[in-house]
mmCIF file of C-alpha atoms in Angstrom:
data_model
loop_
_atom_site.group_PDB
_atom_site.id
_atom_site.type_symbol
_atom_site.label_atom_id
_atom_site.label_comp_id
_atom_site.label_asym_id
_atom_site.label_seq_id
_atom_site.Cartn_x
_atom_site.Cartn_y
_atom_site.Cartn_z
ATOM 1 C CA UNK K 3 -26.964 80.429 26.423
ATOM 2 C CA UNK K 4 -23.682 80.554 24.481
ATOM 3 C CA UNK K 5 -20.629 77.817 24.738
ATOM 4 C CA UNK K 6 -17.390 77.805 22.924
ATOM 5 C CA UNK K 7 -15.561 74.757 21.590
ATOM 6 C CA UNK K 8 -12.064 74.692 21.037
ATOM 7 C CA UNK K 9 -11.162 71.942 18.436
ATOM 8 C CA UNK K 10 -7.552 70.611 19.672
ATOM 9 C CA UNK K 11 -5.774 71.045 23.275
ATOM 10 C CA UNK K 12 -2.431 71.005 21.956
ATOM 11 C CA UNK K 13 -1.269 72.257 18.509
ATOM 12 C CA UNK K 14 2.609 72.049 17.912
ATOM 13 C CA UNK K 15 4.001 73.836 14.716
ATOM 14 C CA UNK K 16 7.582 74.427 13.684
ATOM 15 C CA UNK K 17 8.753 77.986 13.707
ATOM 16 C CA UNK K 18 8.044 79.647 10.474
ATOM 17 C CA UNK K 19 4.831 77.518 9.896
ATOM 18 C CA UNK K 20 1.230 78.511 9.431
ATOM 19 C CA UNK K 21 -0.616 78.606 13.106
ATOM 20 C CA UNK K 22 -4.335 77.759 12.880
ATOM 21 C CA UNK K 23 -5.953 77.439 16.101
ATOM 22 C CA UNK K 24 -9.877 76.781 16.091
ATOM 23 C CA UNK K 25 -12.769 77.737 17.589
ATOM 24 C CA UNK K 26 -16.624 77.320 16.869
ATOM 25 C CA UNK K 27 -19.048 78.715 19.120
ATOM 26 C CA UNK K 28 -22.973 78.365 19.420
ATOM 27 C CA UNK K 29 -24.961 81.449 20.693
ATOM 28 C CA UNK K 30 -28.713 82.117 20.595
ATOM 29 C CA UNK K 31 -27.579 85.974 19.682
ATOM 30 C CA UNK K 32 -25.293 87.415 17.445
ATOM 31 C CA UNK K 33 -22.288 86.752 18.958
ATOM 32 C CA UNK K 34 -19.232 88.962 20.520
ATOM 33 C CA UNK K 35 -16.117 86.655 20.101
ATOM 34 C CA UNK K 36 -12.325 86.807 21.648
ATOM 35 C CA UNK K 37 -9.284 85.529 21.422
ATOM 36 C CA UNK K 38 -7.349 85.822 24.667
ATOM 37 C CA UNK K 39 -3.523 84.561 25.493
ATOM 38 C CA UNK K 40 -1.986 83.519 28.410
ATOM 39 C CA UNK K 41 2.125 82.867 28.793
ATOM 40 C CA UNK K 42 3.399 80.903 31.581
ATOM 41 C CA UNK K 43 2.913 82.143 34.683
ATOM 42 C CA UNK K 44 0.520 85.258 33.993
ATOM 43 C CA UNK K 45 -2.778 86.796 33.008
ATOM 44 C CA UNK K 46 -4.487 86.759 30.125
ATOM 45 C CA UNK K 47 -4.639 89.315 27.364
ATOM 46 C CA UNK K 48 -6.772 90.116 25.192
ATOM 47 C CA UNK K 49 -5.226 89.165 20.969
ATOM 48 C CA UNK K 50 -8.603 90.260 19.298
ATOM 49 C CA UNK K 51 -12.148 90.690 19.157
ATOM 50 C CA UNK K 52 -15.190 90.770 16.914
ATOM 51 C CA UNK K 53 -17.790 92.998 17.723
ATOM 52 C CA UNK K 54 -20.214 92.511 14.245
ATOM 53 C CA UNK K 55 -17.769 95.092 12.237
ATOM 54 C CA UNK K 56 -15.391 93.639 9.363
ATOM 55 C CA UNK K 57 -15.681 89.802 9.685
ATOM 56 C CA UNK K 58 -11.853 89.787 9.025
ATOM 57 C CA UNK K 59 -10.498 90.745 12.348
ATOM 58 C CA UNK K 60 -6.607 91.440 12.904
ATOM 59 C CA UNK K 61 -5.165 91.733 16.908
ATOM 60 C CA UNK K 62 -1.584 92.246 18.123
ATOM 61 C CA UNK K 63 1.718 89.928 17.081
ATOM 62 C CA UNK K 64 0.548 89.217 13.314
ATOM 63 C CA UNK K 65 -2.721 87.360 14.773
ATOM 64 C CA UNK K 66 -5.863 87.524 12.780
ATOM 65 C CA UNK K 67 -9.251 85.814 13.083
ATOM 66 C CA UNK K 68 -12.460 85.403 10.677
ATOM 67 C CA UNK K 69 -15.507 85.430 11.652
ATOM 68 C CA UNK K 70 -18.191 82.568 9.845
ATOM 69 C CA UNK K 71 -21.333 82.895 10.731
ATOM 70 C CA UNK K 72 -22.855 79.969 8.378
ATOM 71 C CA UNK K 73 -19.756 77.613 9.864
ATOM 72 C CA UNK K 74 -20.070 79.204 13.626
ATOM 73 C CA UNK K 75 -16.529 79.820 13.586
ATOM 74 C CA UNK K 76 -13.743 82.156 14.576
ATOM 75 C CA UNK K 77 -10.480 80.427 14.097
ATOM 76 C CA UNK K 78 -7.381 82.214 14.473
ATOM 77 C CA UNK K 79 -4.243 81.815 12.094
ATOM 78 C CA UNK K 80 -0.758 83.781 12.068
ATOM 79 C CA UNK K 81 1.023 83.111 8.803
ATOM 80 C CA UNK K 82 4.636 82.452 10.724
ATOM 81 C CA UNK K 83 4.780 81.309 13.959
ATOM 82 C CA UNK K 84 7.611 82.232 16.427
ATOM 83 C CA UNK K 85 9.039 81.300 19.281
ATOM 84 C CA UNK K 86 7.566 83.228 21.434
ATOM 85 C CA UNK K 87 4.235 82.873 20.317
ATOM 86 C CA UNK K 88 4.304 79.691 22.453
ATOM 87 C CA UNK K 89 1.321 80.037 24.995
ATOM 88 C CA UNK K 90 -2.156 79.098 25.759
ATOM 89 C CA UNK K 91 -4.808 80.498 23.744
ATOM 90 C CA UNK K 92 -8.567 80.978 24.847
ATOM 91 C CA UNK K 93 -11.045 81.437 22.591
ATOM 92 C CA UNK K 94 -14.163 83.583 24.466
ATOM 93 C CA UNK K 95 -17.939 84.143 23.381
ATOM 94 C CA UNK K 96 -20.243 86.503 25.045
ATOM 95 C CA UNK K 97 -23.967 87.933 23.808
ATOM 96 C CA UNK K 98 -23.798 90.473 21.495
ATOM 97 C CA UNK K 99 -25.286 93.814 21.660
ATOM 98 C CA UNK K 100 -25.323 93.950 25.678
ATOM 99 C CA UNK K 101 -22.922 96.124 27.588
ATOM 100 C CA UNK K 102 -22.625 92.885 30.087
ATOM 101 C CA UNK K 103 -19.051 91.182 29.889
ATOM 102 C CA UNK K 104 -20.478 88.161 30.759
ATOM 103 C CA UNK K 105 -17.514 85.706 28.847
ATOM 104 C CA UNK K 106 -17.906 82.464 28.286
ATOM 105 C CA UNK K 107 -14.377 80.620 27.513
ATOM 106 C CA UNK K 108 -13.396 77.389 25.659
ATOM 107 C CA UNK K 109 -11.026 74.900 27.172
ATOM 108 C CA UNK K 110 -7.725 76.466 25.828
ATOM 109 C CA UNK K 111 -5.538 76.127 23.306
ATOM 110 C CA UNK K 112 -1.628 75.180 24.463
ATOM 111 C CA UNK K 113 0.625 75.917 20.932
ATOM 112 C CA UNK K 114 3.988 74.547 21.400
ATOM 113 C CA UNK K 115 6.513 75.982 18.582
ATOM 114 C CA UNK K 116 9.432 74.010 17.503
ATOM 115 C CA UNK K 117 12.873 75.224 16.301
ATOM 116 C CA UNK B 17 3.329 99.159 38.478
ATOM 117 C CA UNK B 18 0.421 96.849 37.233
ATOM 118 C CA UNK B 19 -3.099 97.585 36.464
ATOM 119 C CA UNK B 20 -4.618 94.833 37.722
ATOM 120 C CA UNK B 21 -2.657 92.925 40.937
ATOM 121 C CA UNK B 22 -3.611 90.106 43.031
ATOM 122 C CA UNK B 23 -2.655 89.067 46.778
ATOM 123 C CA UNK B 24 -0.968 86.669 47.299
ATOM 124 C CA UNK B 25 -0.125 85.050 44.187
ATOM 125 C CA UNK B 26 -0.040 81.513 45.980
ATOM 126 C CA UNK B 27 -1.285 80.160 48.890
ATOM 127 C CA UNK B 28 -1.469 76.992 50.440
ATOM 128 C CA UNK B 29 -4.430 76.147 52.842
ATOM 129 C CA UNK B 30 -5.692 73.258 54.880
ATOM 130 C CA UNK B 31 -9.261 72.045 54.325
ATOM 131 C CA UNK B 32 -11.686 73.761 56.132
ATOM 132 C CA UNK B 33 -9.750 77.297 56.776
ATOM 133 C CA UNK B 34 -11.086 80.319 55.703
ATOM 134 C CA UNK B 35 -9.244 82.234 53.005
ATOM 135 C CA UNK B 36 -9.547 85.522 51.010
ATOM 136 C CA UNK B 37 -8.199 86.773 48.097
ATOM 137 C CA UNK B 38 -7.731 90.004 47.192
ATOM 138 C CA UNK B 39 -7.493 92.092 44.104
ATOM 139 C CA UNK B 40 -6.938 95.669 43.261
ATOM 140 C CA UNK B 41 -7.303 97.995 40.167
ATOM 141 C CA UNK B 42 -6.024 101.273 39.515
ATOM 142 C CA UNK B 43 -7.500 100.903 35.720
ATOM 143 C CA UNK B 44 -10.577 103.030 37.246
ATOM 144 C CA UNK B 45 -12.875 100.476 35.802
ATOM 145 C CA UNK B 46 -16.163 99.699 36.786
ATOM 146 C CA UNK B 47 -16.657 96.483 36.313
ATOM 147 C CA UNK B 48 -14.637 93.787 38.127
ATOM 148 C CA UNK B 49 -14.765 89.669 38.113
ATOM 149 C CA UNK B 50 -13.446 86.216 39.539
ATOM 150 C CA UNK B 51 -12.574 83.276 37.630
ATOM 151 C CA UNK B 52 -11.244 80.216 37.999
ATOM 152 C CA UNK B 53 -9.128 78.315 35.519
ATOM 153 C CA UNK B 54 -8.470 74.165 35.429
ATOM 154 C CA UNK B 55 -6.641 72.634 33.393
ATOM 155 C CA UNK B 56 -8.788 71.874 30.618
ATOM 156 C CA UNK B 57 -11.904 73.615 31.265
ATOM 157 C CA UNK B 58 -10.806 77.325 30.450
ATOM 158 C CA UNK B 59 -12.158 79.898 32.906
ATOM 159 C CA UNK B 60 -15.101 79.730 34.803
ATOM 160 C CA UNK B 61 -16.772 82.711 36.294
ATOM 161 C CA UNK B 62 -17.258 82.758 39.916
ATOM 162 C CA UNK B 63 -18.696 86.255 40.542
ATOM 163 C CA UNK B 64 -18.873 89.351 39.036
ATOM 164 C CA UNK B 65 -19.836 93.081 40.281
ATOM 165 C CA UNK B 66 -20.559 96.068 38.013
ATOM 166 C CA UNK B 67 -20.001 98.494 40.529
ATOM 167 C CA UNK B 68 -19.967 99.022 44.306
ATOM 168 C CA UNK B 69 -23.453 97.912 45.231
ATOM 169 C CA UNK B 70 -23.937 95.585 42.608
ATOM 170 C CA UNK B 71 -22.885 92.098 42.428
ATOM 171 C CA UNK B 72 -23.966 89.231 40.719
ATOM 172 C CA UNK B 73 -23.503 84.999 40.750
ATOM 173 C CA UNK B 74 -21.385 83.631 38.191
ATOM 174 C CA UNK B 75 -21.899 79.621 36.946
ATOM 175 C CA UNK B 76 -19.580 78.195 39.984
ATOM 176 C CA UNK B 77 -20.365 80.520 43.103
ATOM 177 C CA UNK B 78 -21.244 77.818 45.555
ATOM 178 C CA UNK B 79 -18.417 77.559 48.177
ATOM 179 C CA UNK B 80 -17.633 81.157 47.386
ATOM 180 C CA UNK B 81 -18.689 84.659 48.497
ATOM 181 C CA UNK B 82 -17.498 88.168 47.663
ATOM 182 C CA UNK B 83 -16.828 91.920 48.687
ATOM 183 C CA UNK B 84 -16.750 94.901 47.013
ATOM 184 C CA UNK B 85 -14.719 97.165 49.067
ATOM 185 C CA UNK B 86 -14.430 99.694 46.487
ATOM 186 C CA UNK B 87 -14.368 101.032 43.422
ATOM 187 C CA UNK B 88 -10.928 99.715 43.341
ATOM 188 C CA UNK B 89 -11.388 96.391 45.601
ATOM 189 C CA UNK B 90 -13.158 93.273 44.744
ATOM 190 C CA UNK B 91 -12.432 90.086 47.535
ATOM 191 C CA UNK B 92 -12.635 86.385 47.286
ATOM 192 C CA UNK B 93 -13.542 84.424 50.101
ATOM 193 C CA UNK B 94 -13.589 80.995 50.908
ATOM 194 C CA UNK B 95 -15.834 80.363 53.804
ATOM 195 C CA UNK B 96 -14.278 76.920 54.112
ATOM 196 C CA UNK B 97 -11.487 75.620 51.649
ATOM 197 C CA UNK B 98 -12.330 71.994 50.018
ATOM 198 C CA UNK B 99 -9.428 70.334 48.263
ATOM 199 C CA UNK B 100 -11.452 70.384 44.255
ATOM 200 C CA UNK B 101 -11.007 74.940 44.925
ATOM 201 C CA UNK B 102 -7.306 74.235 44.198
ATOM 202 C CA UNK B 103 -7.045 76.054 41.122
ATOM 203 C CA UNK B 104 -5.669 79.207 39.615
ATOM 204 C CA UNK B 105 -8.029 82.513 40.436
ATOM 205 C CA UNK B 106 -7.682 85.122 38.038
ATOM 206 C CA UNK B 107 -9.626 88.738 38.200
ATOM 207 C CA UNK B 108 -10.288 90.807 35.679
ATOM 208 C CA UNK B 109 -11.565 94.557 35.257
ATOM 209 C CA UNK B 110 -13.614 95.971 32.270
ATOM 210 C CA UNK B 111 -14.606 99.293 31.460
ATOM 211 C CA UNK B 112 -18.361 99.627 31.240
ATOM 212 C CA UNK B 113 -18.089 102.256 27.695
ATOM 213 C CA UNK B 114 -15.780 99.523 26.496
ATOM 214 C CA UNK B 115 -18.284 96.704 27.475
ATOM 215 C CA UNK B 116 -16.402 92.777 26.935
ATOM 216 C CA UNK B 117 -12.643 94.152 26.770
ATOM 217 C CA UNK B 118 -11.366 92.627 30.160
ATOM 218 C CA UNK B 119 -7.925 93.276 31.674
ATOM 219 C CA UNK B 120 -6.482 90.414 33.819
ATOM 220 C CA UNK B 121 -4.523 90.104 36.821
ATOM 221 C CA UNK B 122 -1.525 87.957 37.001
ATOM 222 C CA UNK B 123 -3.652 84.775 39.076
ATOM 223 C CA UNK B 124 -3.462 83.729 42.285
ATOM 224 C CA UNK B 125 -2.331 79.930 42.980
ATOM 225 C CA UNK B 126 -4.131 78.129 45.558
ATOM 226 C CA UNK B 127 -3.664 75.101 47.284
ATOM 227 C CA UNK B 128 -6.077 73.196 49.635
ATOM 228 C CA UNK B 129 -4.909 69.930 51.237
#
């Protein structure tokens, strides 16, 4: 069984500011792990993923994740926030090495960004 | 036009009615799913189906049943709405030779009263 917790419901950084959003995750296999976004009023896509290649993983709008395996971790940071990277942010888990999408999501992530 | 689209994107039902909701891919992916999203408990899977004749129980199927239609076609029904299914029901596609990469419709709002 695999669960993901994210550390924080609400994060609020001023534009220009480092994001960190966080995520550890418990999984009784080597882990596949996501970061998925949602804006108001649609669907979620996906940032990034780690699929046990480079533990440094980097995803669309400046986003980048690392994944710990000794801290069961996968936090994601972006080194300047902006405006528009106000959103909800999921963190995902699912087994690794299975072609079986079966995701498991944390509670979300809502980043406000402030002027 | 979108990948992934949902019908309708709200509703609002009275307890005890029967409701469906629909979704429709033209992403030619295999794979299809239901979720449900609360406010602060993420997205929980409801069902998923890996291709026409094969479909599976996710962690919150009671209350809920499914139809594959298609390739193209996955349903949602709701045999008989209870207020605590008011949520936001998202699907989602995935490519089976791109196993965990899922592409999400745009959610359906629903309301039971």
């Amino acid at each position: 069984a695999q669960s993901v917790t994210q550390l924080g419901s609400h994060v609020s950084v001023s534009e220009g500011a480092l994001v960190l959003l966080r995520c550890n995750y418990s999984s009784s296999v080597p882990p596949y792990l996501f970061w998925y976004v949602q804006y108001p009023n649609q669907g979620l896509q996906l940032l990034l993923k780690y699929t046990s290649a480079a533990t440094l993983v980097k995803g669309i709008n400046g986003f980048e994740a690392e994944f710990k395996k000794s801290e069961t971790s996968f936090h994601l940071t972006k080194p300047s926030a902006h405006m528009s990277d106000a959103a909800e942010y999921f963190c995902a888990v699912c087994p690794g090495g299975t072609s079986y999408g079966k995701l498991t999501f944390g509670q979300g992530t809502i980043l406000t960004v402030h002027p | 036009d979108a990948d992934v689209t949902q019908t309708p994107r709200n509703r609002i039902t009275k307890t005890g009615k029967r409701i469906m909701l629909e979704c429709s891919q033209t992403k030619g992916h295999d794979r299809m799913y239901w979720y449900r999203q609360d406010p602060g408990l993420g997205l929980r899977l409801i069902y998923y189906s890996f291709d026409v004749k094969d479909i599976n129980k996710g962690e919150i199927s009671d209350g809920y049943s499914v139809s594959r239609q298609a390739q193209a076609k996955f349903s949602l029904s709701l045999e008989s709405a209870i207020p605590n299914q008011t949520a936001l029901y998202f699907c989602a596609t995935e490519l089976a030779g791109d196993p965990d990469t899922q592409y999400f419709g745009p959610g359906t709002r629903l309301t039971v009263l």
